[in-house]
mmCIF file of C-alpha atoms (C1' of nucleotides) in Angstrom:
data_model
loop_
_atom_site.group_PDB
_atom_site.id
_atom_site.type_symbol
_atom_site.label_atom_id
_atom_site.label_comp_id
_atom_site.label_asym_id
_atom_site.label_seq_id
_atom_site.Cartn_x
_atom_site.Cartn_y
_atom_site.Cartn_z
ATOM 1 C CA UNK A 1 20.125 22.872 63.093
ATOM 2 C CA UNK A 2 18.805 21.484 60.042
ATOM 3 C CA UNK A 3 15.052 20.149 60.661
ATOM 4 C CA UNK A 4 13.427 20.025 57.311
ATOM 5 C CA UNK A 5 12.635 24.023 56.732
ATOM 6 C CA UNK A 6 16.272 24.510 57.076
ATOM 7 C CA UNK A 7 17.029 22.428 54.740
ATOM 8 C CA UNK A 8 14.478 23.443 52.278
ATOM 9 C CA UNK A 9 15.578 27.005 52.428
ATOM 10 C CA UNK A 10 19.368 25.562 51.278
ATOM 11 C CA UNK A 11 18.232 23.667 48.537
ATOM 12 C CA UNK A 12 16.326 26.614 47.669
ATOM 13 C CA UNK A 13 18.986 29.422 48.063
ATOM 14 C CA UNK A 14 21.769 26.489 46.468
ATOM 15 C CA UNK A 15 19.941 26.143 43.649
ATOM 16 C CA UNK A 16 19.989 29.716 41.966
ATOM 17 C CA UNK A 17 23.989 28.885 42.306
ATOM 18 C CA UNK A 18 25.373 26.084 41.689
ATOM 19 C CA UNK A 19 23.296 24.152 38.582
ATOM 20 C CA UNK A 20 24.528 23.036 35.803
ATOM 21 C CA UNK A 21 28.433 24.186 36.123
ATOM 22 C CA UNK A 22 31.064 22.337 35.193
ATOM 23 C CA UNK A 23 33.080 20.852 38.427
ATOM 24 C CA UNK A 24 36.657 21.445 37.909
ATOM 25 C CA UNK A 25 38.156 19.989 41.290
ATOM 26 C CA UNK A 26 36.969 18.319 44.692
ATOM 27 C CA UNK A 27 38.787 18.504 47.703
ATOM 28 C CA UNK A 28 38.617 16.553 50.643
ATOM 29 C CA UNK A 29 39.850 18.238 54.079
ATOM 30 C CA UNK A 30 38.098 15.703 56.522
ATOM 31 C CA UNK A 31 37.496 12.463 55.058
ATOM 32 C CA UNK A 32 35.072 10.997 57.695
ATOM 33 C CA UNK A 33 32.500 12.947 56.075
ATOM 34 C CA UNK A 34 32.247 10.854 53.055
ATOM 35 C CA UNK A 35 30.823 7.345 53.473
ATOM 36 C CA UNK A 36 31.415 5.770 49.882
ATOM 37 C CA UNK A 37 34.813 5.276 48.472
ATOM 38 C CA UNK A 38 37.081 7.635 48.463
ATOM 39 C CA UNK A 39 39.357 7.581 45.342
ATOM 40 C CA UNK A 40 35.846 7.281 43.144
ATOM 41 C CA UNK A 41 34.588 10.456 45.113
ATOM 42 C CA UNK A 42 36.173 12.876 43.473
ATOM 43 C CA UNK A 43 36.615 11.283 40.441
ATOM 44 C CA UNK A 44 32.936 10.871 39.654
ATOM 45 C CA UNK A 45 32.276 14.381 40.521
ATOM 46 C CA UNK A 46 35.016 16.140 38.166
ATOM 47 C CA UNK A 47 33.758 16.888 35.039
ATOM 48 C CA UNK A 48 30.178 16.197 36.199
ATOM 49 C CA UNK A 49 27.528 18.732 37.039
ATOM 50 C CA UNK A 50 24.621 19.364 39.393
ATOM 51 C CA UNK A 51 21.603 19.072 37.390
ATOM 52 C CA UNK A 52 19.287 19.290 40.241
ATOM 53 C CA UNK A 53 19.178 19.290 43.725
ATOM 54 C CA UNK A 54 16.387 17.328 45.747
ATOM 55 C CA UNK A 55 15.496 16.883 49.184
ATOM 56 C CA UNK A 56 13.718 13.832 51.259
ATOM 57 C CA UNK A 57 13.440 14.678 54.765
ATOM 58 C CA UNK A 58 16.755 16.030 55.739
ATOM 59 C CA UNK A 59 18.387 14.344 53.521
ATOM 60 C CA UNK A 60 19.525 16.866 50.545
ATOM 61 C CA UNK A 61 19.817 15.061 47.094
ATOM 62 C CA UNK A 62 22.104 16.195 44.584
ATOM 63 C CA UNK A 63 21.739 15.344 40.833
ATOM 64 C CA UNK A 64 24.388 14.882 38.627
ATOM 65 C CA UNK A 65 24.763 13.283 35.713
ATOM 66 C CA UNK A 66 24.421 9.381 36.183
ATOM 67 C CA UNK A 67 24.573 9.674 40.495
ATOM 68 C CA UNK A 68 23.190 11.529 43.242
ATOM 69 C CA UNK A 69 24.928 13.082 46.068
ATOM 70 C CA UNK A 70 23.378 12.525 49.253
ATOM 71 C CA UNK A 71 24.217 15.343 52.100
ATOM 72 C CA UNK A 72 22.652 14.989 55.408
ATOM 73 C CA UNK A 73 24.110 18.556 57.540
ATOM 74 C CA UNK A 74 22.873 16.393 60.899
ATOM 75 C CA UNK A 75 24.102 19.245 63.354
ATOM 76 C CA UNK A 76 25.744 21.743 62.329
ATOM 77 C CA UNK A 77 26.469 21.068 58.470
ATOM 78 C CA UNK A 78 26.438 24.787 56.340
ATOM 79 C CA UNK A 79 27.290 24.860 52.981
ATOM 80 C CA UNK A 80 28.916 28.417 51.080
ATOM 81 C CA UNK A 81 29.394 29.766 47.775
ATOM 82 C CA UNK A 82 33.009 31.512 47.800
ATOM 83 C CA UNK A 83 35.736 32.230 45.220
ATOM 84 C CA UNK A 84 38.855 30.097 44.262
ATOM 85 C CA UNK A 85 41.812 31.910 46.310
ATOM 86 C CA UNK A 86 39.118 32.651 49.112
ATOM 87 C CA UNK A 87 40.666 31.666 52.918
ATOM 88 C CA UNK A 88 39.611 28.273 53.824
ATOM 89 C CA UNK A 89 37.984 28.487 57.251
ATOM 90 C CA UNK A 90 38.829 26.214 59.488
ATOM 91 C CA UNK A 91 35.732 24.055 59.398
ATOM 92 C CA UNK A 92 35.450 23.601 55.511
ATOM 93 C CA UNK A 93 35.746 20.186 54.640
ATOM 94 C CA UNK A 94 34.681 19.702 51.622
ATOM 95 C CA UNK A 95 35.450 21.771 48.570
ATOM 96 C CA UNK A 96 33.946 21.501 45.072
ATOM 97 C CA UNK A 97 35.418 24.262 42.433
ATOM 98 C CA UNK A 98 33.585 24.723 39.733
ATOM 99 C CA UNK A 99 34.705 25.773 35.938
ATOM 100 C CA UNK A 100 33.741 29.321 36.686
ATOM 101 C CA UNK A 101 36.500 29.242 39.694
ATOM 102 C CA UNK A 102 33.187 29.729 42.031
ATOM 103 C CA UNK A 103 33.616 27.405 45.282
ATOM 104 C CA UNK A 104 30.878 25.444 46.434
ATOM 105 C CA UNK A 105 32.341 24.522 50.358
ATOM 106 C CA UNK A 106 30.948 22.565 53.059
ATOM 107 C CA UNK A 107 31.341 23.756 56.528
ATOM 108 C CA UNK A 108 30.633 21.768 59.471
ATOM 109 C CA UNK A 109 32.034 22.676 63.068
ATOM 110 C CA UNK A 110 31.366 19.376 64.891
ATOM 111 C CA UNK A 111 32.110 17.276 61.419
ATOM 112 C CA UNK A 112 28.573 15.057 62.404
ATOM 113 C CA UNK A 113 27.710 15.533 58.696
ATOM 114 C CA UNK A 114 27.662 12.635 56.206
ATOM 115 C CA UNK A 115 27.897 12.943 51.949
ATOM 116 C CA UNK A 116 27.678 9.539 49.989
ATOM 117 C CA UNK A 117 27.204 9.023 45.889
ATOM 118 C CA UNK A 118 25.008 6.572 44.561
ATOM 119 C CA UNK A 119 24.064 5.261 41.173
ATOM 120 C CA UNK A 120 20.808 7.639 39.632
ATOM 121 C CA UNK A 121 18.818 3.815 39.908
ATOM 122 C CA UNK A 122 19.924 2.882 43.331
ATOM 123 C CA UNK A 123 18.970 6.000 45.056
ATOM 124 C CA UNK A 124 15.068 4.764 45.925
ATOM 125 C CA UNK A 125 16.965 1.425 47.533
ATOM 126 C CA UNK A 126 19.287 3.060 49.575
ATOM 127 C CA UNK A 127 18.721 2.820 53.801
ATOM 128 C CA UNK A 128 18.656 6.238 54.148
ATOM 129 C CA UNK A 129 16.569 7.191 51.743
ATOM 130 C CA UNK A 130 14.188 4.291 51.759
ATOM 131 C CA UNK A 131 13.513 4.419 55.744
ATOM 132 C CA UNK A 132 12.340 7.727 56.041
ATOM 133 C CA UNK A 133 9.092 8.179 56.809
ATOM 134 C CA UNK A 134 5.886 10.670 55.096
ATOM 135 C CA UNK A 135 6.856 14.376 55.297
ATOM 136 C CA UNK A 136 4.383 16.277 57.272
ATOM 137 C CA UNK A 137 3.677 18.615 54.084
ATOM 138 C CA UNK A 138 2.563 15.484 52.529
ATOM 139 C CA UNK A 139 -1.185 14.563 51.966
ATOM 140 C CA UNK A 140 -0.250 11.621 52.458
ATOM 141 C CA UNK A 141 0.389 12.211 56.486
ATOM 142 C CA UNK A 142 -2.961 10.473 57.673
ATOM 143 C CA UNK A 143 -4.321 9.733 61.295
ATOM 144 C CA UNK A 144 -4.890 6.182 60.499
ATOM 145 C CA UNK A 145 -1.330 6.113 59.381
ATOM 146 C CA UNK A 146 0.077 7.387 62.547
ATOM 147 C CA UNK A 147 -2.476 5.880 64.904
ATOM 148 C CA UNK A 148 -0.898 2.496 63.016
ATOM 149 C CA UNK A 149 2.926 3.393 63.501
ATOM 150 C CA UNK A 150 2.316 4.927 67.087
ATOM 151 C CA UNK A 151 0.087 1.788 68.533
ATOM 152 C CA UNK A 152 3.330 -0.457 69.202
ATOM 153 C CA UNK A 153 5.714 2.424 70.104
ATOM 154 C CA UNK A 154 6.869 2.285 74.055
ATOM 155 C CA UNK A 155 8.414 5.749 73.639
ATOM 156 C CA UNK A 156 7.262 9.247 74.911
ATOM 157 C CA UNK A 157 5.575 11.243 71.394
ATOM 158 C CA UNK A 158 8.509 13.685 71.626
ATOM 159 C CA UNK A 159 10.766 10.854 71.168
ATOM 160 C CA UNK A 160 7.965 8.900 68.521
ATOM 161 C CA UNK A 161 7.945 12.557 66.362
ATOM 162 C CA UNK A 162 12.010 12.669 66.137
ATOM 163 C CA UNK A 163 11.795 9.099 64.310
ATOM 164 C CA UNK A 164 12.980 9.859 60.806
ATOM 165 C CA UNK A 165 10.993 6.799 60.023
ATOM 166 C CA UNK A 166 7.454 7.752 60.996
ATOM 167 C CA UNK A 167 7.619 11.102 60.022
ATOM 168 C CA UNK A 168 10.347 12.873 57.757
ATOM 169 C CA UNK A 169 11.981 16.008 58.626
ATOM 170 C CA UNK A 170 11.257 17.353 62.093
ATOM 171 C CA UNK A 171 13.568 17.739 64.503
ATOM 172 C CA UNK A 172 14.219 19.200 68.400
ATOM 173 C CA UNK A 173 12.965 22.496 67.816
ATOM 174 C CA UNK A 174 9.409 21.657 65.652
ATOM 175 C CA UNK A 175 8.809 18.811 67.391
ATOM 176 C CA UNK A 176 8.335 21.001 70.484
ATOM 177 C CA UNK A 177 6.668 23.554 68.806
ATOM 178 C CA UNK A 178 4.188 20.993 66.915
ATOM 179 C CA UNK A 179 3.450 19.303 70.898
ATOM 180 C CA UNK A 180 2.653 22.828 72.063
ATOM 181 C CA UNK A 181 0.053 23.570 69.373
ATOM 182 C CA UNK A 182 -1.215 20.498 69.641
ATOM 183 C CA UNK A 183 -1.766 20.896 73.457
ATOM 184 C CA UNK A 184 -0.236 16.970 73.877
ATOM 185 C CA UNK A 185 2.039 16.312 76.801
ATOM 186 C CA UNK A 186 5.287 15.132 75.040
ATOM 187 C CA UNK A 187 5.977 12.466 78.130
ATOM 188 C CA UNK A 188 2.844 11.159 76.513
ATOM 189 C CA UNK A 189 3.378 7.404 75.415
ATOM 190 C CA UNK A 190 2.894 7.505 71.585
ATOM 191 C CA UNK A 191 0.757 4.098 71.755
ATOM 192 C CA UNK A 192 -1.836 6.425 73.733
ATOM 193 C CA UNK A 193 -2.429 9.024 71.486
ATOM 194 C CA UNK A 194 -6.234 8.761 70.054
ATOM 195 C CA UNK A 195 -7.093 9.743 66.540
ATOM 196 C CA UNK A 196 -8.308 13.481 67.204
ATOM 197 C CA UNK A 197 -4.488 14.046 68.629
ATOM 198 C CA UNK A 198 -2.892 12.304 65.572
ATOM 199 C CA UNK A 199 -5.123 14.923 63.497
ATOM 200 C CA UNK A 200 -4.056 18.119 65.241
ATOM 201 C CA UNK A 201 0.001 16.700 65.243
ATOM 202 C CA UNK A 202 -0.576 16.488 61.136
ATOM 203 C CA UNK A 203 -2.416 20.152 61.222
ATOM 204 C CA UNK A 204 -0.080 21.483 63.166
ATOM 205 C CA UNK A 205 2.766 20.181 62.044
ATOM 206 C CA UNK A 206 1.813 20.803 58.233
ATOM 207 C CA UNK A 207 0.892 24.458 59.746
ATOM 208 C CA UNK A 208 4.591 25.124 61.669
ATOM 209 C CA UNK A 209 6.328 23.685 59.005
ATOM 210 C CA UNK A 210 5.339 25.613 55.728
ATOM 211 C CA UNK A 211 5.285 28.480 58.071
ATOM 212 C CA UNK A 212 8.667 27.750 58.965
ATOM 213 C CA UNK A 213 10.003 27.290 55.312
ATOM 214 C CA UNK A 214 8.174 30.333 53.953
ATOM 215 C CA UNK A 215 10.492 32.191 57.220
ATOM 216 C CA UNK A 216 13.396 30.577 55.853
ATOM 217 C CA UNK A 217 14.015 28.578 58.574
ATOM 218 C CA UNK A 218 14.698 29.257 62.044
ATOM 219 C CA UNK A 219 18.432 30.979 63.007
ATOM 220 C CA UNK A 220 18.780 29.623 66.924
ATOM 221 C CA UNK A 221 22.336 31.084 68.501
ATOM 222 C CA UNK A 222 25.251 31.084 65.849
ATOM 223 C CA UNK A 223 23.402 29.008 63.298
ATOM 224 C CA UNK A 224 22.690 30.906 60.318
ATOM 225 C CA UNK A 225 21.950 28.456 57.231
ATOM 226 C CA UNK A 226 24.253 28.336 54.240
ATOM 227 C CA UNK A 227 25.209 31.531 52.188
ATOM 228 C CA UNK A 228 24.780 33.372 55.299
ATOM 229 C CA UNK A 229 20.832 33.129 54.924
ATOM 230 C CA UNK A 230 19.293 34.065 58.421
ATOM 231 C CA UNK A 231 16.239 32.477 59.107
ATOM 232 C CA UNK A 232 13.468 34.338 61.221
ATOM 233 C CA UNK A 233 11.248 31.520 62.581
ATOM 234 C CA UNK A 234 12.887 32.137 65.558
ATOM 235 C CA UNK A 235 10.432 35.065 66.029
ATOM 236 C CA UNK A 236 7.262 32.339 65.825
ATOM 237 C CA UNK A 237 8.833 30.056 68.443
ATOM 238 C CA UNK A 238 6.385 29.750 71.647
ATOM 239 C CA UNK A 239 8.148 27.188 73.715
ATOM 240 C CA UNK A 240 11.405 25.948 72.402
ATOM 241 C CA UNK A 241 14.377 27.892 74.187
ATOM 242 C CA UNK A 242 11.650 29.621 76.365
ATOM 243 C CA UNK A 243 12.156 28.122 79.709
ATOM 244 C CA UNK A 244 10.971 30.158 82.292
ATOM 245 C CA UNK A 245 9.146 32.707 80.139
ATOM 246 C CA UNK A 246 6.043 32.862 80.519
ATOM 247 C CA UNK A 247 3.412 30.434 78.155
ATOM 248 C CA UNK A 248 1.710 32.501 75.423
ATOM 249 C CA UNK A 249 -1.789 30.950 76.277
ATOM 250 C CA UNK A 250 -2.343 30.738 79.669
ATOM 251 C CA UNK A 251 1.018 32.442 81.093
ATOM 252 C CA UNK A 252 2.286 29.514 82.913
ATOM 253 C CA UNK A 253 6.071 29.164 83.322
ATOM 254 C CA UNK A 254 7.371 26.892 80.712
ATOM 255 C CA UNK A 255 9.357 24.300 81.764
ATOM 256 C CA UNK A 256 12.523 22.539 79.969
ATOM 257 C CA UNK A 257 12.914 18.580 80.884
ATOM 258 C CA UNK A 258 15.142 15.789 79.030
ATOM 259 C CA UNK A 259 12.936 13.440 76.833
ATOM 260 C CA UNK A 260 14.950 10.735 75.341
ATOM 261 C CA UNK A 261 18.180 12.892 76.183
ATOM 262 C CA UNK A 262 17.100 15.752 74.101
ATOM 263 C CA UNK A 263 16.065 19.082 75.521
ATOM 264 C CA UNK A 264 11.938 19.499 75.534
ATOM 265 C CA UNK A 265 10.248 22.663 76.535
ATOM 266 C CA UNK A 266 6.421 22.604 77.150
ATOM 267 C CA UNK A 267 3.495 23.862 79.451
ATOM 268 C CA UNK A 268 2.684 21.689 82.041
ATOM 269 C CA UNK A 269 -0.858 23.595 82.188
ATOM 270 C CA UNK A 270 -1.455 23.793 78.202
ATOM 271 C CA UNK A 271 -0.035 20.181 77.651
ATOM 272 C CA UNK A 272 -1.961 17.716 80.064
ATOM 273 C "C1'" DA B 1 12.620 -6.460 67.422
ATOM 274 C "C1'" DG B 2 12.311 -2.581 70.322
ATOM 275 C "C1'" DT B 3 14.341 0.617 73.622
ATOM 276 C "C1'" DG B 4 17.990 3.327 76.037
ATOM 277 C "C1'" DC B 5 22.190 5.407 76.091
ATOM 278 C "C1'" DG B 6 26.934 6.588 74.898
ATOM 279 C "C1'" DA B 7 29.593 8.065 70.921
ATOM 280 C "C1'" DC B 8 30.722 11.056 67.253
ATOM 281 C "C1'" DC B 9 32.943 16.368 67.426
ATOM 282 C "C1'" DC B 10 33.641 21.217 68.636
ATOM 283 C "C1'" DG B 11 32.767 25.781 70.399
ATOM 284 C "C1'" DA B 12 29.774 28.618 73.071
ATOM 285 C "C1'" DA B 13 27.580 29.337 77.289
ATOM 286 C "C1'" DC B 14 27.486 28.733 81.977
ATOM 287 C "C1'" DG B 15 29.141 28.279 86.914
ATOM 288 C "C1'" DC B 16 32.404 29.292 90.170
ATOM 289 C "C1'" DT C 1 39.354 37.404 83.967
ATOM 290 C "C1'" DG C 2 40.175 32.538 83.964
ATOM 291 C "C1'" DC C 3 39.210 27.812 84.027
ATOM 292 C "C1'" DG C 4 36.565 23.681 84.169
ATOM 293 C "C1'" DT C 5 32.038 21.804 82.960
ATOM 294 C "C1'" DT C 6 27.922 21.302 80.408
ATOM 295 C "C1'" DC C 7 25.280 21.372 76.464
ATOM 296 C "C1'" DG C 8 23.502 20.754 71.733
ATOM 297 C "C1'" DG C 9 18.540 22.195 65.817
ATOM 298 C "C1'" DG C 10 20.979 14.531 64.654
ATOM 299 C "C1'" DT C 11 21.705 9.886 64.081
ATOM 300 C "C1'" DC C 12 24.124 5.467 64.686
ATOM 301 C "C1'" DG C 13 25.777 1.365 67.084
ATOM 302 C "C1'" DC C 14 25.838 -1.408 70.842
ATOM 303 C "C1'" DA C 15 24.008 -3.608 75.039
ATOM 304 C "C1'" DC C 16 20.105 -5.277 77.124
#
DNA sequence: AGTGCGACCCGAACGC
DNA sequence: TGCGTTCGGGTCGCAC
């Protein structure tokens, strides 16, 4: 799910929530989730509190008092707010319980989610963090930048735009969407792309996206983001899940291939 | 070093 | 209806 509206709109809706209560207890239902160690886990987060909560890519950043905790939702991570004495569901793995016996849970049905703590000064050094690439609501998402990262890439553009490390925070669904606007083939090698298609991928993209986040986030099948929050960018998508409708534009069929093993819808007229 | 592909998981959707 | 198969909004690790 999570592509970097959905994530925004968590942060977002976690925020009015969750800050600056004491955490009372942590528990740990599926311990594969956490990649740092897991006696300190819980022990650095009771007593603590989130002062903050940040977000880099997809990667959601929460601030306590001397660490962060990192939470990347990869597939299908949601998290709730519930009650102490609530039923656990099946699929929450991870439960903090704050002083006000509110429950902050983590839900994940395929458990592909990952949570880590690291020291407040490491957080700028750590891989995931520090390999991401520019978001594309930053300014600082330039043509000459891409044309630079794309020139040695042997990979289609679909699979060049889902590297984390050239640009931040798109995923299967915008990455489609952003190929569509930009009328660019996504078989296209990224090494060809010239500087005017570099431009319209950063306009686009930069245009899908804030779209996107001000839509809080797009609600595809089951998914519906944490708290229950239904995104309605679903409503804007023209050619993700749309095979064999017909294209918006010229009224083609669109057509679904694999790119890089991942499911790719496009216009074969549109995107030459 | 860069690329391709299976693995990690589970439930829903699909095909017969 | 029932049962087996396929698929996925993400990323990592391993083989080449």
């Amino acid at each position: 799910m999570p592509e970097i509206a959905e994530v925004e709109t968590v942060r977002n809706s976690l925020k009015k929530r969750i800050l600056n209560k004491k955490i009372v207890d942590v528990k740990i239902r599926y311990s594969k989730i956490i990649e740092s160690d897991l006696n300190s886990f819980s022990k650095i987060l009771i007593n603590n509190e989130f002062k903050d909560i940040l977000r880099v890519g997809k990667w959601l950043i929460f601030e306590l008092n001397d660490y962060y905790l990192l939470s990347h939702l990869r597939m299908e991570g949601k998290f709730f707010i519930k009650n102490e004495g609530d039923v656990l569901e099946k699929h929450e793995h991870i439960i903090f319980t704050f002083e006000d016996k509110t429950e902050l849970r983590y839900h994940d049905t395929r458990k592909f989610g990952k949570m880590k703590l690291v020291k407040k000064d490491e957080l700028w050094d750590t891989e995931e963090i520090k390999k991401q690439g520019i978001e594309p609501i930053s300014d600082k998402l330039t043509s000459s930048y891409l044309l630079e990262k794309f020139k040695n890439k042997k990979v289609p553009i679909k699979t060049a735009l889902l590297d984390q490390e050239i640009i931040s925070g798109l995923g299967n669904i915008y990455a489609d969407e952003v190929l569509f606007a930009s009328k660019i083939n996504p078989l296209k090698m990224a090494s060809s792309l010239n500087d005017l298609e570099c431009k319209r991928i950063i306009k686009t993209s930069k245009e899908i996206i804030l779209k996107a986040i001000e839509m809080g986030g797009t609600t595809i099948r089951s998914y519906t983001s944490s708290l229950g929050v239904t995104g309605h960018y679903q409503d804007y998508l023209k050619v993700h899940k749309k095979e064999g409708k017909p294209c918006l534009v010229c009224g083609n069929i669109i057509k679904r291939i694999k790119v890089g093993g991942r499911s790719t819808y496009y216009c074969e007229y549109c995107q030459k």
